[in-house]
PDB file of C-alpha atoms and ligand atoms in Angstrom:
ATOM      1  CA  GLU I1372      -9.708 -18.571   3.301  1.00 91.00           C
ATOM      2  CA  TYR I1373      -6.512 -19.501   1.484  1.00 95.00           C
ATOM      3  CA  PHE I1374      -5.805 -17.562  -1.692  1.00 97.00           C
ATOM      4  CA  ASP I1375      -2.917 -16.952  -4.058  1.00 97.00           C
ATOM      5  CA  LEU I1376      -1.460 -13.649  -2.891  1.00 98.00           C
ATOM      6  CA  SER I1377       1.040 -13.565  -5.764  1.00 98.00           C
ATOM      7  CA  SER I1378      -1.725 -13.693  -8.382  1.00 98.00           C
ATOM      8  CA  LEU I1379      -3.689 -11.049  -6.515  1.00 98.00           C
ATOM      9  CA  VAL I1380      -0.645  -8.777  -6.537  1.00 98.00           C
ATOM     10  CA  HIS I1381      -0.199  -9.360 -10.290  1.00 98.00           C
ATOM     11  CA  LYS I1382      -3.872  -8.598 -10.906  1.00 98.00           C
ATOM     12  CA  ILE I1383      -3.737  -5.351  -8.926  1.00 98.00           C
ATOM     13  CA  PHE I1384      -0.525  -4.380 -10.731  1.00 98.00           C
ATOM     14  CA  ASP I1385      -2.282  -4.818 -14.088  1.00 98.00           C
ATOM     15  CA  GLU I1386      -5.231  -2.750 -12.899  1.00 98.00           C
ATOM     16  CA  PHE I1387      -3.035   0.188 -11.883  1.00 98.00           C
ATOM     17  CA  THR I1388      -0.758   0.104 -14.925  1.00 98.00           C
ATOM     18  CA  PRO I1389      -2.916   2.374 -17.153  1.00 98.00           C
ATOM     19  CA  LEU I1390      -3.152   5.036 -14.428  1.00 96.00           C
ATOM     20  CA  CYS I1391       0.632   5.088 -14.056  1.00 97.00           C
ATOM     21  CA  GLN I1392       1.101   5.309 -17.801  1.00 97.00           C
ATOM     22  CA  LYS I1393      -1.286   8.227 -17.914  1.00 96.00           C
ATOM     23  CA  LYS I1394       0.719  10.049 -15.220  1.00 95.00           C
ATOM     24  CA  ASP I1395       4.020   9.000 -16.766  1.00 97.00           C
ATOM     25  CA  ILE I1396       5.022   7.202 -13.589  1.00 98.00           C
ATOM     26  CA  GLU I1397       7.399   4.283 -13.823  1.00 98.00           C
ATOM     27  CA  PHE I1398       5.578   1.371 -12.175  1.00 98.00           C
ATOM     28  CA  LEU I1399       7.487  -1.701 -11.024  1.00 98.00           C
ATOM     29  CA  LEU I1400       6.420  -5.040  -9.625  1.00 98.00           C
ATOM     30  CA  ASP I1401       8.692  -7.351  -7.699  1.00 98.00           C
ATOM     31  CA  THR I1402       7.009 -10.489  -6.399  1.00 97.00           C
ATOM     32  CA  LYS I1403       7.689 -14.070  -5.568  1.00 93.00           C
ATOM     33  CA  ASP I1404       5.233 -16.499  -7.128  1.00 94.00           C
ATOM     34  CA  ASN I1405       2.953 -19.043  -5.489  1.00 94.00           C
ATOM     35  CA  ILE I1406       2.544 -17.384  -2.135  1.00 95.00           C
ATOM     36  CA  ILE I1407      -0.575 -19.037  -0.771  1.00 95.00           C
ATOM     37  CA  PHE I1408      -1.797 -16.844   2.024  1.00 96.00           C
ATOM     38  CA  TYR I1409      -4.484 -17.301   4.667  1.00 96.00           C
ATOM     39  CA  GLY I1410      -6.666 -14.229   5.051  1.00 96.00           C
ATOM     40  CA  ASN I1411      -9.479 -12.193   3.564  1.00 97.00           C
ATOM     41  CA  GLU I1412      -8.693 -11.704  -0.115  1.00 98.00           C
ATOM     42  CA  PHE I1413     -11.150  -8.828  -0.569  1.00 98.00           C
ATOM     43  CA  ARG I1414      -9.699  -6.910   2.381  1.00 98.00           C
ATOM     44  CA  ILE I1415      -6.081  -7.523   1.310  1.00 98.00           C
ATOM     45  CA  LYS I1416      -6.960  -6.222  -2.138  1.00 98.00           C
ATOM     46  CA  GLN I1417      -8.472  -3.141  -0.520  1.00 98.00           C
ATOM     47  CA  LEU I1418      -5.295  -2.644   1.539  1.00 98.00           C
ATOM     48  CA  ILE I1419      -2.932  -2.794  -1.447  1.00 98.00           C
ATOM     49  CA  THR I1420      -5.279  -0.566  -3.454  1.00 98.00           C
ATOM     50  CA  ILE I1421      -5.263   2.131  -0.757  1.00 97.00           C
ATOM     51  CA  LEU I1422      -1.451   2.166  -0.595  1.00 98.00           C
ATOM     52  CA  LEU I1423      -1.068   2.271  -4.382  1.00 98.00           C
ATOM     53  CA  ASP I1424      -3.760   4.925  -4.776  1.00 97.00           C
ATOM     54  CA  ASN I1425      -1.866   7.146  -2.352  1.00 96.00           C
ATOM     55  CA  ALA I1426       1.552   6.420  -3.863  1.00 98.00           C
ATOM     56  CA  ILE I1427       0.300   7.428  -7.307  1.00 97.00           C
ATOM     57  CA  LYS I1428      -1.728  10.380  -6.000  1.00 95.00           C
ATOM     58  CA  TYR I1429       1.223  11.896  -4.118  1.00 95.00           C
ATOM     59  CA  THR I1430       3.843  11.267  -6.808  1.00 96.00           C
ATOM     60  CA  GLY I1431       4.355  13.660  -9.679  1.00 92.00           C
ATOM     61  CA  GLU I1432       4.990  12.978 -13.337  1.00 92.00           C
ATOM     62  CA  GLU I1433       8.104  10.976 -14.110  1.00 90.00           C
ATOM     63  CA  GLY I1434       8.220   9.572 -10.608  1.00 97.00           C
ATOM     64  CA  LYS I1435       8.483   5.937  -9.688  1.00 98.00           C
ATOM     65  CA  VAL I1436       6.199   3.599  -7.743  1.00 98.00           C
ATOM     66  CA  GLU I1437       7.114   0.064  -6.744  1.00 98.00           C
ATOM     67  CA  LEU I1438       4.971  -2.758  -5.408  1.00 98.00           C
ATOM     68  CA  LYS I1439       6.888  -5.548  -3.775  1.00 98.00           C
ATOM     69  CA  LEU I1440       5.924  -8.869  -2.176  1.00 98.00           C
ATOM     70  CA  GLU I1441       8.369 -11.075  -0.302  1.00 97.00           C
ATOM     71  CA  SER I1442       7.861 -14.126   1.854  1.00 95.00           C
ATOM     72  CA  HIS I1443       9.911 -15.193   4.830  1.00 93.00           C
ATOM     73  CA  THR I1444       9.571 -18.189   7.138  1.00 90.00           C
ATOM     74  CA  SER I1445       6.621 -16.911   9.111  1.00 95.00           C
ATOM     75  CA  THR I1446       5.706 -13.579   7.528  1.00 97.00           C
ATOM     76  CA  VAL I1447       4.958 -12.034   4.184  1.00 97.00           C
ATOM     77  CA  GLN I1448       6.088  -8.513   3.516  1.00 98.00           C
ATOM     78  CA  LEU I1449       4.230  -6.221   1.168  1.00 98.00           C
ATOM     79  CA  SER I1450       5.665  -2.832   0.399  1.00 98.00           C
ATOM     80  CA  VAL I1451       4.653   0.143  -1.685  1.00 98.00           C
ATOM     81  CA  SER I1452       7.298   2.766  -2.272  1.00 98.00           C
ATOM     82  CA  ASP I1453       7.190   5.980  -4.241  1.00 98.00           C
ATOM     83  CA  THR I1454       9.414   8.906  -5.182  1.00 98.00           C
ATOM     84  CA  GLY I1455       6.723  11.460  -4.387  1.00 97.00           C
ATOM     85  CA  GLU I1456       6.419  14.480  -2.135  1.00 96.00           C
ATOM     86  CA  GLY I1457       6.977  12.593   1.122  1.00 97.00           C
ATOM     87  CA  ILE I1458       5.383  13.178   4.523  1.00 96.00           C
ATOM     88  CA  PRO I1459       6.804  15.736   6.976  1.00 95.00           C
ATOM     89  CA  LYS I1460       8.088  14.132  10.216  1.00 94.00           C
ATOM     90  CA  GLU I1461       5.633  15.961  12.437  1.00 93.00           C
ATOM     91  CA  HIS I1462       2.709  14.380  10.581  1.00 94.00           C
ATOM     92  CA  ILE I1463       3.931  10.798  10.440  1.00 94.00           C
ATOM     93  CA  ASP I1464       2.321   9.738  13.738  1.00 90.00           C
ATOM     94  CA  LYS I1465      -1.079  11.019  12.690  1.00 92.00           C
ATOM     95  CA  ILE I1466      -1.529   9.810   9.137  1.00 93.00           C
ATOM     96  CA  PHE I1467      -3.230   6.595  10.277  1.00 93.00           C
ATOM     97  CA  ASP I1468      -5.887   8.592  12.171  1.00 90.00           C
ATOM     98  CA  ARG I1469      -9.333   8.894  10.664  1.00 87.00           C
ATOM     99  CA  PHE I1470      -9.882  12.039   8.597  1.00 81.00           C
ATOM    100  CA  TYR I1471      -6.279  13.176   9.024  1.00 81.00           C
ATOM    101  CA  ARG I1472      -4.702  14.772   5.994  1.00 83.00           C
ATOM    102  CA  VAL I1473      -1.298  16.443   5.914  1.00 85.00           C
ATOM    103  CA  ASP I1474      -2.398  19.429   3.881  1.00 78.00           C
ATOM    104  CA  LYS I1475      -6.088  20.202   4.097  1.00 68.00           C
ATOM    105  CA  SER I1476      -5.943  22.622   1.182  1.00 60.00           C
ATOM    106  CA  ARG I1477      -4.756  19.780  -0.986  1.00 57.00           C
ATOM    107  CA  SER I1478      -8.195  18.200  -0.749  1.00 52.00           C
ATOM    108  CA  ARG I1479      -9.258  20.323  -3.671  1.00 49.00           C
ATOM    109  CA  ASN I1480      -6.561  18.808  -5.857  1.00 59.00           C
ATOM    110  CA  HIS I1481      -6.733  15.277  -4.631  1.00 60.00           C
ATOM    111  CA  GLY I1482     -10.224  14.895  -3.250  1.00 61.00           C
ATOM    112  CA  GLY I1483      -9.446  12.453  -0.431  1.00 71.00           C
ATOM    113  CA  ALA I1484     -11.313  12.155   2.848  1.00 78.00           C
ATOM    114  CA  GLY I1485      -8.342  11.058   4.916  1.00 82.00           C
ATOM    115  CA  LEU I1486      -9.854   7.630   5.537  1.00 90.00           C
ATOM    116  CA  GLY I1487      -7.622   5.463   3.378  1.00 94.00           C
ATOM    117  CA  LEU I1488      -4.805   4.807   5.822  1.00 96.00           C
ATOM    118  CA  ALA I1489      -7.179   4.373   8.781  1.00 95.00           C
ATOM    119  CA  ILE I1490      -8.874   1.585   6.811  1.00 96.00           C
ATOM    120  CA  ALA I1491      -5.479   0.167   5.790  1.00 97.00           C
ATOM    121  CA  LYS I1492      -4.411  -0.011   9.437  1.00 97.00           C
ATOM    122  CA  CYS I1493      -7.681  -1.681  10.355  1.00 97.00           C
ATOM    123  CA  ILE I1494      -7.194  -4.369   7.684  1.00 98.00           C
ATOM    124  CA  VAL I1495      -3.623  -4.999   8.861  1.00 98.00           C
ATOM    125  CA  ASN I1496      -4.891  -5.390  12.442  1.00 98.00           C
ATOM    126  CA  GLU I1497      -7.585  -7.829  11.317  1.00 97.00           C
ATOM    127  CA  HIS I1498      -4.753  -9.972   9.959  1.00 97.00           C
ATOM    128  CA  LYS I1499      -2.631  -9.508  13.092  1.00 98.00           C
ATOM    129  CA  GLY I1500       0.108  -7.798  11.139  1.00 98.00           C
ATOM    130  CA  ASN I1501       1.781  -4.447  11.332  1.00 98.00           C
ATOM    131  CA  ILE I1502       2.295  -1.483   9.055  1.00 98.00           C
ATOM    132  CA  ASN I1503       5.221   0.916   9.046  1.00 98.00           C
ATOM    133  CA  VAL I1504       6.099   3.997   7.111  1.00 98.00           C
ATOM    134  CA  SER I1505       9.349   5.706   6.331  1.00 98.00           C
ATOM    135  CA  SER I1506       9.363   8.942   4.428  1.00 97.00           C
ATOM    136  CA  VAL I1507      11.624  11.784   3.393  1.00 97.00           C
ATOM    137  CA  VAL I1508      10.113  15.058   2.222  1.00 96.00           C
ATOM    138  CA  SER I1509      10.655  15.636  -1.497  1.00 96.00           C
ATOM    139  CA  GLU I1510      12.214  12.199  -1.866  1.00 97.00           C
ATOM    140  CA  GLY I1511       9.497   9.699  -1.266  1.00 98.00           C
ATOM    141  CA  THR I1512       7.633   7.326   0.986  1.00 98.00           C
ATOM    142  CA  LYS I1513       7.637   3.635   1.698  1.00 98.00           C
ATOM    143  CA  PHE I1514       4.858   1.721   3.444  1.00 98.00           C
ATOM    144  CA  THR I1515       5.765  -1.761   4.633  1.00 98.00           C
ATOM    145  CA  VAL I1516       3.147  -4.248   5.747  1.00 98.00           C
ATOM    146  CA  SER I1517       4.180  -7.395   7.506  1.00 98.00           C
ATOM    147  CA  LEU I1518       1.618 -10.189   7.914  1.00 98.00           C
ATOM    148  CA  PRO I1519       1.906 -13.524   9.694  1.00 97.00           C
ATOM    149  CA  TYR I1520       2.168 -16.343   7.207  1.00 94.00           C
ATOM    150  CA  LYS I1521       2.015 -20.057   7.368  1.00 82.00           C
ATOM    151  CA  ALA I1522       2.242 -22.075   4.201  1.00 78.00           C
ATOM    152  CA  PRO I1523      -0.677 -24.455   3.722  1.00 80.00           C
ATOM    153  CA  GLN I1524       0.183 -28.086   4.444  1.00 80.00           C
ATOM    154  CA  ASN I1525      -1.492 -29.601   1.422  1.00 68.00           C
TER     155      ASN I1525
HETATM  156  P1  LIG T2096      -8.330   9.038   0.976  1.00 66.64           P
HETATM  157  O1  LIG T2096      -9.307   8.875   2.068  1.00 66.64           O
HETATM  158  O2  LIG T2096      -8.929   9.299  -0.360  1.00 66.64           O
HETATM  159  O3  LIG T2096      -7.260   7.966   0.911  1.00 66.64           O
HETATM  160  P2  LIG T2096      -6.180  10.679   1.788  1.00 66.64           P
HETATM  161  O4  LIG T2096      -5.186  10.192   0.800  1.00 66.64           O
HETATM  162  O5  LIG T2096      -6.126  12.104   2.137  1.00 66.64           O
HETATM  163  O6  LIG T2096      -7.606  10.407   1.308  1.00 66.64           O
HETATM  164  P3  LIG T2096      -5.165   8.745   3.671  1.00 66.64           P
HETATM  165  O7  LIG T2096      -5.014   7.690   2.630  1.00 66.64           O
HETATM  166  O8  LIG T2096      -5.675   8.324   5.009  1.00 66.64           O
HETATM  167  O9  LIG T2096      -6.114   9.885   3.160  1.00 66.64           O
HETATM  168  O10 LIG T2096      -3.787   9.470   3.877  1.00 66.64           O
HETATM  169  C1  LIG T2096      -3.640  10.438   4.921  1.00 66.64           C
HETATM  170  C2  LIG T2096      -2.622  11.473   4.539  1.00 66.64           C
HETATM  171  O11 LIG T2096      -1.330  10.867   4.494  1.00 66.64           O
HETATM  172  C3  LIG T2096      -2.840  12.039   3.137  1.00 66.64           C
HETATM  173  O12 LIG T2096      -3.707  13.133   3.159  1.00 66.64           O
HETATM  174  C4  LIG T2096      -1.432  12.431   2.727  1.00 66.64           C
HETATM  175  O13 LIG T2096      -1.147  13.708   3.218  1.00 66.64           O
HETATM  176  C5  LIG T2096      -0.551  11.446   3.462  1.00 66.64           C
HETATM  177  N1  LIG T2096      -0.058  10.362   2.571  1.00 66.64           N
HETATM  178  C6  LIG T2096      -0.523   9.098   2.478  1.00 66.64           C
HETATM  179  N2  LIG T2096       0.182   8.361   1.610  1.00 66.64           N
HETATM  180  C7  LIG T2096       1.147   9.183   1.125  1.00 66.64           C
HETATM  181  C8  LIG T2096       2.215   9.019   0.171  1.00 66.64           C
HETATM  182  N3  LIG T2096       2.434   7.852  -0.448  1.00 66.64           N
HETATM  183  N4  LIG T2096       3.008  10.101  -0.074  1.00 66.64           N
HETATM  184  C9  LIG T2096       2.804  11.276   0.568  1.00 66.64           C
HETATM  185  N5  LIG T2096       1.811  11.497   1.462  1.00 66.64           N
HETATM  186  C10 LIG T2096       0.998  10.463   1.739  1.00 66.64           C
END
């Protein structure tokens, strides 16, 4: 189905704003308006939610999280970046695996199952896109999702 991806991104941003305020995280949104996207709105919402959940979970007080949406000729690019703890290089290849968590002992603090990114990857594949991550320990992480896009022809 076609849906307004820009409005969805705004809606999700509003939903996560209170959580960021509570953690004293600076939360920024940068989006182009009127991006009408063909895909599964529920699944795309789930995808963005997973990435934001993680960004906020792995970023300490006074950090910064940014949600960005850009459109190009034949792709849209969604990115979630944070100034959190980062992911050590040796773990990067495995974080999209089911049940994989960088620090198992952290489960007590954060209570994740290690499924989020496996689901995220699955949703990106369903939309024939790709997902990339770049991360520096103690500096932060950026997930970039690129999805094929064709504007509706009225
Ligand atoms: P959940 O299933 O609740 O999402 P999770 O966060 O442990 O639990 P994933 O979302 O699959 O599981 O993430 C896998 C691992 O990747 C995490 O345990 C964490 O170590 C690392 N990770 C994911 N996103 C970030 C991030 N933004 N900053 C730092 N580490 C991250």
